PDB file of C-alpha atoms in Angstrom:
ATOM      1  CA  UNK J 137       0.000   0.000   0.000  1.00 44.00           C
ATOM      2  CA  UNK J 138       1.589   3.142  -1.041  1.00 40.00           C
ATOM      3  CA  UNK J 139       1.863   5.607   1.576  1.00 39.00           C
ATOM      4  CA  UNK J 140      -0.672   8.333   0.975  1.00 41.00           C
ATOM      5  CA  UNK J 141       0.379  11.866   0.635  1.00 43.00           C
ATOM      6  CA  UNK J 142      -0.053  14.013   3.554  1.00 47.00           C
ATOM      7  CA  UNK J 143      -2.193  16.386   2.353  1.00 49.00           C
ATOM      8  CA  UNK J 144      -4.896  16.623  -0.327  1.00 53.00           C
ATOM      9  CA  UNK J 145      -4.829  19.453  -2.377  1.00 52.00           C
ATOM     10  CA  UNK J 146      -8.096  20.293  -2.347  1.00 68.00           C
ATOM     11  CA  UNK J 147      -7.811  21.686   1.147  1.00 74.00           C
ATOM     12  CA  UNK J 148      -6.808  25.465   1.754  1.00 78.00           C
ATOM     13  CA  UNK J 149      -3.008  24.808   2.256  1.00 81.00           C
ATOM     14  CA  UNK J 150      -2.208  27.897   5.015  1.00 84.00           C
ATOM     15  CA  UNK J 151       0.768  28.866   2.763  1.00 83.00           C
ATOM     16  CA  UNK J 152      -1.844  29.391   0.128  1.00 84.00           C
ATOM     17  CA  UNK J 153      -3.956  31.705   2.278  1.00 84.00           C
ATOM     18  CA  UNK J 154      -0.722  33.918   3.059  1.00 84.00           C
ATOM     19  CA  UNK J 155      -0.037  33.916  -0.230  1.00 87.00           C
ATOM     20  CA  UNK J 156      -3.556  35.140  -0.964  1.00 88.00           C
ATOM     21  CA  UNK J 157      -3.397  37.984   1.229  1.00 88.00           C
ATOM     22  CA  UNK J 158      -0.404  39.646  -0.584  1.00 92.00           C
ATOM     23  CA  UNK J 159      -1.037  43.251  -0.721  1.00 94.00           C
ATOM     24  CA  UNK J 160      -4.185  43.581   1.780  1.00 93.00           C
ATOM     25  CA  UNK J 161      -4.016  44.369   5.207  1.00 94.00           C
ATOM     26  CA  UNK J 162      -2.781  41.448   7.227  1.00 94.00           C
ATOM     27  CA  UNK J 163      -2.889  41.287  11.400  1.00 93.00           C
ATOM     28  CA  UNK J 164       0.225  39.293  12.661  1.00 93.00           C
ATOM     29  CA  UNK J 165       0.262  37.589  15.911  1.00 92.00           C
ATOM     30  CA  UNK J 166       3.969  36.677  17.744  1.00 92.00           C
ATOM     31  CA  UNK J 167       4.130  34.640  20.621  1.00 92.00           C
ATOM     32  CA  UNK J 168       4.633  36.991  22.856  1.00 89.00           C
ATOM     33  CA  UNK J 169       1.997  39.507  23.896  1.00 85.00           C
ATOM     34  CA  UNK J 170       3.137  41.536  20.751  1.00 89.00           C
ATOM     35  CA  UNK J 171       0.775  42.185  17.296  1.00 91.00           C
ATOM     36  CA  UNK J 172       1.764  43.655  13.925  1.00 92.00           C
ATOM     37  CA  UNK J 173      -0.829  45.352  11.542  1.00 94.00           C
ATOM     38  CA  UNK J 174       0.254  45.465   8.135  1.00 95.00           C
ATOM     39  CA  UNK J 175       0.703  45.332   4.498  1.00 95.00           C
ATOM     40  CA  UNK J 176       1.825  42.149   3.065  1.00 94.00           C
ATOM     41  CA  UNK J 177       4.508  42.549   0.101  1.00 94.00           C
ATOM     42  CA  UNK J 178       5.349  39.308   0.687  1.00 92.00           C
ATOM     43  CA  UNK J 179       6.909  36.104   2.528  1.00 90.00           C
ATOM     44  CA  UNK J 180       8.958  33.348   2.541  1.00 91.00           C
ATOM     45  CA  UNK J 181       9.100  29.332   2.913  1.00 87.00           C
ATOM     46  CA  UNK J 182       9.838  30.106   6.737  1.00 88.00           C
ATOM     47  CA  UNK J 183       7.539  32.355   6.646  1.00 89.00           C
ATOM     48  CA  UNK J 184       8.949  35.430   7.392  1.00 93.00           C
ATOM     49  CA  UNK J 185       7.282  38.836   6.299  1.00 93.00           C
ATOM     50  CA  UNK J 186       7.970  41.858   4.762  1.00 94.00           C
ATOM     51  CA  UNK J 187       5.287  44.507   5.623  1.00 95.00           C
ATOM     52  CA  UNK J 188       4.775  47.644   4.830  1.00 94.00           C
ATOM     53  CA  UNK J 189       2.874  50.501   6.414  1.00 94.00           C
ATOM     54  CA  UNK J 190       3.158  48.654   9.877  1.00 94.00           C
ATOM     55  CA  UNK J 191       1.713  49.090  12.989  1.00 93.00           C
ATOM     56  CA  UNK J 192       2.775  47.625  16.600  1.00 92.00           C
ATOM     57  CA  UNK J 193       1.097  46.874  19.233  1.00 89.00           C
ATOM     58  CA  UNK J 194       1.886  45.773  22.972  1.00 86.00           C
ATOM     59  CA  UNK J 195      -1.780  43.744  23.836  1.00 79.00           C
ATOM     60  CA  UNK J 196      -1.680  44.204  27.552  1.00 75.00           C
ATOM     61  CA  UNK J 197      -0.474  47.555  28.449  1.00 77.00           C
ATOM     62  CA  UNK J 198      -3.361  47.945  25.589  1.00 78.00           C
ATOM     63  CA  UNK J 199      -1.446  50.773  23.839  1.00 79.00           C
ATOM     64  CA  UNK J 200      -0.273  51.225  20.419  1.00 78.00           C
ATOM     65  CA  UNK J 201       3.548  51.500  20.108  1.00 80.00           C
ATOM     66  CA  UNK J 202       5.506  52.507  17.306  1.00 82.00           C
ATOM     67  CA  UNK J 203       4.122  53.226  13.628  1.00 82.00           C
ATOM     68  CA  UNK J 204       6.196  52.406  10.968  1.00 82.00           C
ATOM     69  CA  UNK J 205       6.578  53.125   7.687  1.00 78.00           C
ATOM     70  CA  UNK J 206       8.447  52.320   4.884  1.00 84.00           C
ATOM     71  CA  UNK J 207       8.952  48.390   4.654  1.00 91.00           C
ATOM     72  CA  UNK J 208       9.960  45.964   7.727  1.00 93.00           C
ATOM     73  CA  UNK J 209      11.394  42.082   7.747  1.00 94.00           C
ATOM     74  CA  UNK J 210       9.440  40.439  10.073  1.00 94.00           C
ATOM     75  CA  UNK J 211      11.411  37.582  11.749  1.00 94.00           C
ATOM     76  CA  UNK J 212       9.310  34.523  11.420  1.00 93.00           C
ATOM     77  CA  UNK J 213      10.418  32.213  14.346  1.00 92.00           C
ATOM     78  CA  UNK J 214       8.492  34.167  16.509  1.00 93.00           C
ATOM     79  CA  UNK J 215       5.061  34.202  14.835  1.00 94.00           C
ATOM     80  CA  UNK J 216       2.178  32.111  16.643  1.00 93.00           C
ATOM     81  CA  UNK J 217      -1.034  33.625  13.953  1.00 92.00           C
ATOM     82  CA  UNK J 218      -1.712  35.132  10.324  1.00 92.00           C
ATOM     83  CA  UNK J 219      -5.039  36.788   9.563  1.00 91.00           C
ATOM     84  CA  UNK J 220      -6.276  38.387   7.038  1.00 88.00           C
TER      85      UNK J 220
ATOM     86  CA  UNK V1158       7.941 -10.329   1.457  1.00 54.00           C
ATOM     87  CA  UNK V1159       7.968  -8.195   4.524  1.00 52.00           C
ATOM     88  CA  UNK V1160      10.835  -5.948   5.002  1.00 51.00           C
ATOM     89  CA  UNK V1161       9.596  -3.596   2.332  1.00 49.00           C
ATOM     90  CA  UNK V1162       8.353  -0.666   4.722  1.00 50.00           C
ATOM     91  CA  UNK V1163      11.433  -0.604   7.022  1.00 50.00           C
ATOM     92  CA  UNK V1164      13.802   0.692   4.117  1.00 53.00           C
ATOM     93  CA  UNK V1165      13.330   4.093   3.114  1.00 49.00           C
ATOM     94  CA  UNK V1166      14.799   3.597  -0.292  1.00 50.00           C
ATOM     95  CA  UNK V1167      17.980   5.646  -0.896  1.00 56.00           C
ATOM     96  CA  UNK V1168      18.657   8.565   1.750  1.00 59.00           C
ATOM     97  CA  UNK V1169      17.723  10.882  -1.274  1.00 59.00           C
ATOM     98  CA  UNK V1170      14.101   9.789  -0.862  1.00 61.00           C
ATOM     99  CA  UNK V1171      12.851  10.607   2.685  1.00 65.00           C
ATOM    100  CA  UNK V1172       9.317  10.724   3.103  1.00 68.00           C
ATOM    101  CA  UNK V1173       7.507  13.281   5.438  1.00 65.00           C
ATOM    102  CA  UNK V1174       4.898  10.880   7.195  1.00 69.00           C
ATOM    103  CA  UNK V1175       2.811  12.509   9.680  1.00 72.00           C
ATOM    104  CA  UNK V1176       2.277  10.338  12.869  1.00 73.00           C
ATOM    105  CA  UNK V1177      -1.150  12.797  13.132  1.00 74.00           C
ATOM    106  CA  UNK V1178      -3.437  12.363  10.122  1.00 83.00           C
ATOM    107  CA  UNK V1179      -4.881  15.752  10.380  1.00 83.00           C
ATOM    108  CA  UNK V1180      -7.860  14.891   7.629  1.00 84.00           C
ATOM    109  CA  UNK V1181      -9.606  13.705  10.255  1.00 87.00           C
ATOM    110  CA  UNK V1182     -10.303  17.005  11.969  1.00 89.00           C
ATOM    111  CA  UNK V1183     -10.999  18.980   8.516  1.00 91.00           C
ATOM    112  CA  UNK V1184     -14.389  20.729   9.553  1.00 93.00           C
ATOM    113  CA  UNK V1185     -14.469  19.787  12.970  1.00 92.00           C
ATOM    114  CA  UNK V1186     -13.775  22.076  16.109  1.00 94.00           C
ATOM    115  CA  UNK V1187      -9.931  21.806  16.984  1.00 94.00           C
ATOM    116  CA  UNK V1188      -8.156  23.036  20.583  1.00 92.00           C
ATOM    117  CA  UNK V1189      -4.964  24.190  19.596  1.00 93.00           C
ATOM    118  CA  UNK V1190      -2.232  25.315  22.278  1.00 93.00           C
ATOM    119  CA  UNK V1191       0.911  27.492  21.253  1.00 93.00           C
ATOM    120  CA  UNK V1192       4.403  27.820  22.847  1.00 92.00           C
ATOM    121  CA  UNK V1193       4.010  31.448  24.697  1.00 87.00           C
ATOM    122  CA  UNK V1194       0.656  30.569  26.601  1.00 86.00           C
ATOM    123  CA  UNK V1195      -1.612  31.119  24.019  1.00 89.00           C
ATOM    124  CA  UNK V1196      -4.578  28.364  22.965  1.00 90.00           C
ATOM    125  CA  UNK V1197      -7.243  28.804  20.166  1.00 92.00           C
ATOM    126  CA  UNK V1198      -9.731  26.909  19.045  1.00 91.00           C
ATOM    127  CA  UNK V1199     -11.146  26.544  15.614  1.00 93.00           C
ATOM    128  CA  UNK V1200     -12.766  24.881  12.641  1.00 94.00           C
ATOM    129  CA  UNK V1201      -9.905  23.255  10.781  1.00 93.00           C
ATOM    130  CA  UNK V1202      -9.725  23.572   6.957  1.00 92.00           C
ATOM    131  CA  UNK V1203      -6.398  22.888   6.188  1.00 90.00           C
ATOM    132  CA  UNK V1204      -3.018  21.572   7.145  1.00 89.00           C
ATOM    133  CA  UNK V1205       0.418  20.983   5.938  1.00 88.00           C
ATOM    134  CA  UNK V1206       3.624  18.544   7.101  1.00 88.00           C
ATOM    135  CA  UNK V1207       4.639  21.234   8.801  1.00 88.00           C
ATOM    136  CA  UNK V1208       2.242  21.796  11.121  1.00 90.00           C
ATOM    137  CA  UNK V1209       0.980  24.888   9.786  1.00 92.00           C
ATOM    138  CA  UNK V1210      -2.806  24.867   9.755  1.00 92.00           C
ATOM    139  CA  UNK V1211      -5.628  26.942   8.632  1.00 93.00           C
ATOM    140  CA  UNK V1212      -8.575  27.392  11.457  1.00 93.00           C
ATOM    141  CA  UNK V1213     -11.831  29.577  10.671  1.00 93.00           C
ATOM    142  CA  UNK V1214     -13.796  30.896  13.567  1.00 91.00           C
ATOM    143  CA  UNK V1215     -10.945  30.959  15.385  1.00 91.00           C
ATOM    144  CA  UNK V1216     -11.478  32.048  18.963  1.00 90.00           C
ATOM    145  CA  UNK V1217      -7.997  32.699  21.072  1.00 89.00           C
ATOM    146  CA  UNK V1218      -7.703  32.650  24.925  1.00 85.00           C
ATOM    147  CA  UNK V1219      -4.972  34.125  26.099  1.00 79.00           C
ATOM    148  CA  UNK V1220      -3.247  33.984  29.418  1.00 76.00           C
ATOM    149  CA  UNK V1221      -2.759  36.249  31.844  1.00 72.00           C
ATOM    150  CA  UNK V1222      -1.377  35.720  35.508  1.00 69.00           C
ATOM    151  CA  UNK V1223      -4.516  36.266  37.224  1.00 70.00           C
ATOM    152  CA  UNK V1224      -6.246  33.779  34.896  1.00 65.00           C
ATOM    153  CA  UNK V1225      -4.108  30.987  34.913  1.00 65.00           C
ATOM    154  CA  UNK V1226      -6.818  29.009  33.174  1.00 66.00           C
ATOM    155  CA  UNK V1227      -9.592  30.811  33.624  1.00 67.00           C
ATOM    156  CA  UNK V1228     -10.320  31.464  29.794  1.00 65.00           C
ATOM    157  CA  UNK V1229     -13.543  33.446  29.537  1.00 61.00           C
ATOM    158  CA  UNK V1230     -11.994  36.838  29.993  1.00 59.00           C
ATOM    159  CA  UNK V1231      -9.681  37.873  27.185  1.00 70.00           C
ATOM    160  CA  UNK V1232     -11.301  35.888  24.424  1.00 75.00           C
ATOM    161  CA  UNK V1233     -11.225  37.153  21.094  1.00 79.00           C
ATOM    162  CA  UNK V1234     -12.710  36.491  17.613  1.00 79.00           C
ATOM    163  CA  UNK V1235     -10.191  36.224  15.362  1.00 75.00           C
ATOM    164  CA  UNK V1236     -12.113  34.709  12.279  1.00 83.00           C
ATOM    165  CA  UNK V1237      -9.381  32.985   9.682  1.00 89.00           C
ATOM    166  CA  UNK V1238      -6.289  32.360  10.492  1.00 91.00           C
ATOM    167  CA  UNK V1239      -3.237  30.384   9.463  1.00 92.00           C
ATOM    168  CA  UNK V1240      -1.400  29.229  12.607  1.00 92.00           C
ATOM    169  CA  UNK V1241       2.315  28.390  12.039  1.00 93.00           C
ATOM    170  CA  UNK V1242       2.987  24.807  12.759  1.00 92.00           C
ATOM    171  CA  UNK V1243       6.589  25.813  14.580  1.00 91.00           C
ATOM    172  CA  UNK V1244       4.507  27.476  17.454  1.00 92.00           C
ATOM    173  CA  UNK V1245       1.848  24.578  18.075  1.00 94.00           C
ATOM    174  CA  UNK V1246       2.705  22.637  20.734  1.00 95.00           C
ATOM    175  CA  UNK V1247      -0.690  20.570  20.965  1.00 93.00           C
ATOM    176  CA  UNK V1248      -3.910  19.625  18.922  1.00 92.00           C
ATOM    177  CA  UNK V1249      -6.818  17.904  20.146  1.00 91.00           C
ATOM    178  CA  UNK V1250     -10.623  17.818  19.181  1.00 90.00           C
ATOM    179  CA  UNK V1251     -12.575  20.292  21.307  1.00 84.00           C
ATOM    180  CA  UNK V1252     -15.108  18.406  22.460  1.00 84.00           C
ATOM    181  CA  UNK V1253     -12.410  15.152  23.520  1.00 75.00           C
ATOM    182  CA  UNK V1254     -11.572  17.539  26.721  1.00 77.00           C
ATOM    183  CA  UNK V1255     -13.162  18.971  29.298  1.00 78.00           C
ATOM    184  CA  UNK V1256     -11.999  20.770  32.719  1.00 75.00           C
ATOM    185  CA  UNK V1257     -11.681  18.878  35.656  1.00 81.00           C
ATOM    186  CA  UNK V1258     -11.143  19.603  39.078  1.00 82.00           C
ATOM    187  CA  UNK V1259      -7.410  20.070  40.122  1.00 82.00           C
ATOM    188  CA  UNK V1260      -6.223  17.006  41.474  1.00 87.00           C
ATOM    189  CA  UNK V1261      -3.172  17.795  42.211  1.00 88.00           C
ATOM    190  CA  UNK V1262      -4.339  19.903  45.561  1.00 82.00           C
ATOM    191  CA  UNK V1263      -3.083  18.493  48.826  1.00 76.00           C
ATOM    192  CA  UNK V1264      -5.062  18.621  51.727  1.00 65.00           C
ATOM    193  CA  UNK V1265      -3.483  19.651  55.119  1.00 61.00           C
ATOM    194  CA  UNK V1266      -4.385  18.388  58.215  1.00 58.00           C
ATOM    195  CA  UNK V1267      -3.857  19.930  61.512  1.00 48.00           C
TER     196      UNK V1267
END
């Protein structure tokens, strides 16, 4: 019996729904208490981000942090959650 | 013949066998817990090898140290979401768990 892929490709691969939200607004959650509002120009196969027009914010003192512009690297080891 | 399975082939070929067949929880309600504190739970729609899964409806309960498990306060809707597989450190249906009384408390006498 061959061994069956992993995955069927009819299912929404969660690469593919990264990749789909290229260029819209995308909300990143890190592990830490820490959240990064964004534009997605794009990503990688570890899934690190560049984002533009970012915002950062620090969830339990509830305040919003820095605002920054022009384009950022986010590192990916430290991501927990993508959404669109 | 037997020993078929036990080979992988060359070294080139080395498959990426799951020991959790994920395709069992497509559509169903998933607890999901993440290295940092956080859990979520979720309708799962998709998965890769990696761990890396796709949850809609996703509701996240986060910790604080006041609420050490206390998980109605701080909820929040989160809708979709990919989750990266690198931060999961546990999956399990939501409905095969439920809370239980702590049984680890000691009573003391005298």
């Amino acid at each position: 019996m061959a061994a069956s892929a992993t995955t069927n490709p009819s299912q929404l691969l969660p690469l593919e729904l990264v990749d789909k939200c290229i260029g819209s607004r995308i909300h990143i959650v890190m592990k830490s208490d820490k959240e990064i509002v964004g534009t997605l120009l794009g990503f990688d196969d570890f899934v690190n981000m560049v984002l533009e027009d970012v915002t950062e914010f620090e969830i339990t003192p509830e305040g919003r942090r820095i605002t920054k512009l022009d384009q950022i690297l986010l590192n990916g080891n430290n991501i927990t959650m993508v959404s669109p | 013949g037997g020993g078929g399975a036990g080979k992988m082939a060359d070294k080139e070929k080395k498959k990426k066998e799951s020991i959790l067949d994920l395709s069992k929880y497509i559509d169903k309600t998933i607890r999901v817990k993440f290295q940092g504190g956080r859990e979520a739970s979720g309708v799962l729609k998709g998965f890769d090898p990696l761990l890396n899964l796709v949850l809609d409806g996703t509701i996240e309960y986060m910790r604080d140290p006041d609420d050490q498990y206390k998980l109605t306060e701080d909820t929040r809707q989160l809708g979709l979401v990919v989750c990266r597989g690198t931060s999961v450190v546990l999956i399990c249906p939501q409905d095969g768990m439920e809370a239980i009384p702590n049984p680890f408390i000691q009573q003391q006498d005298g």
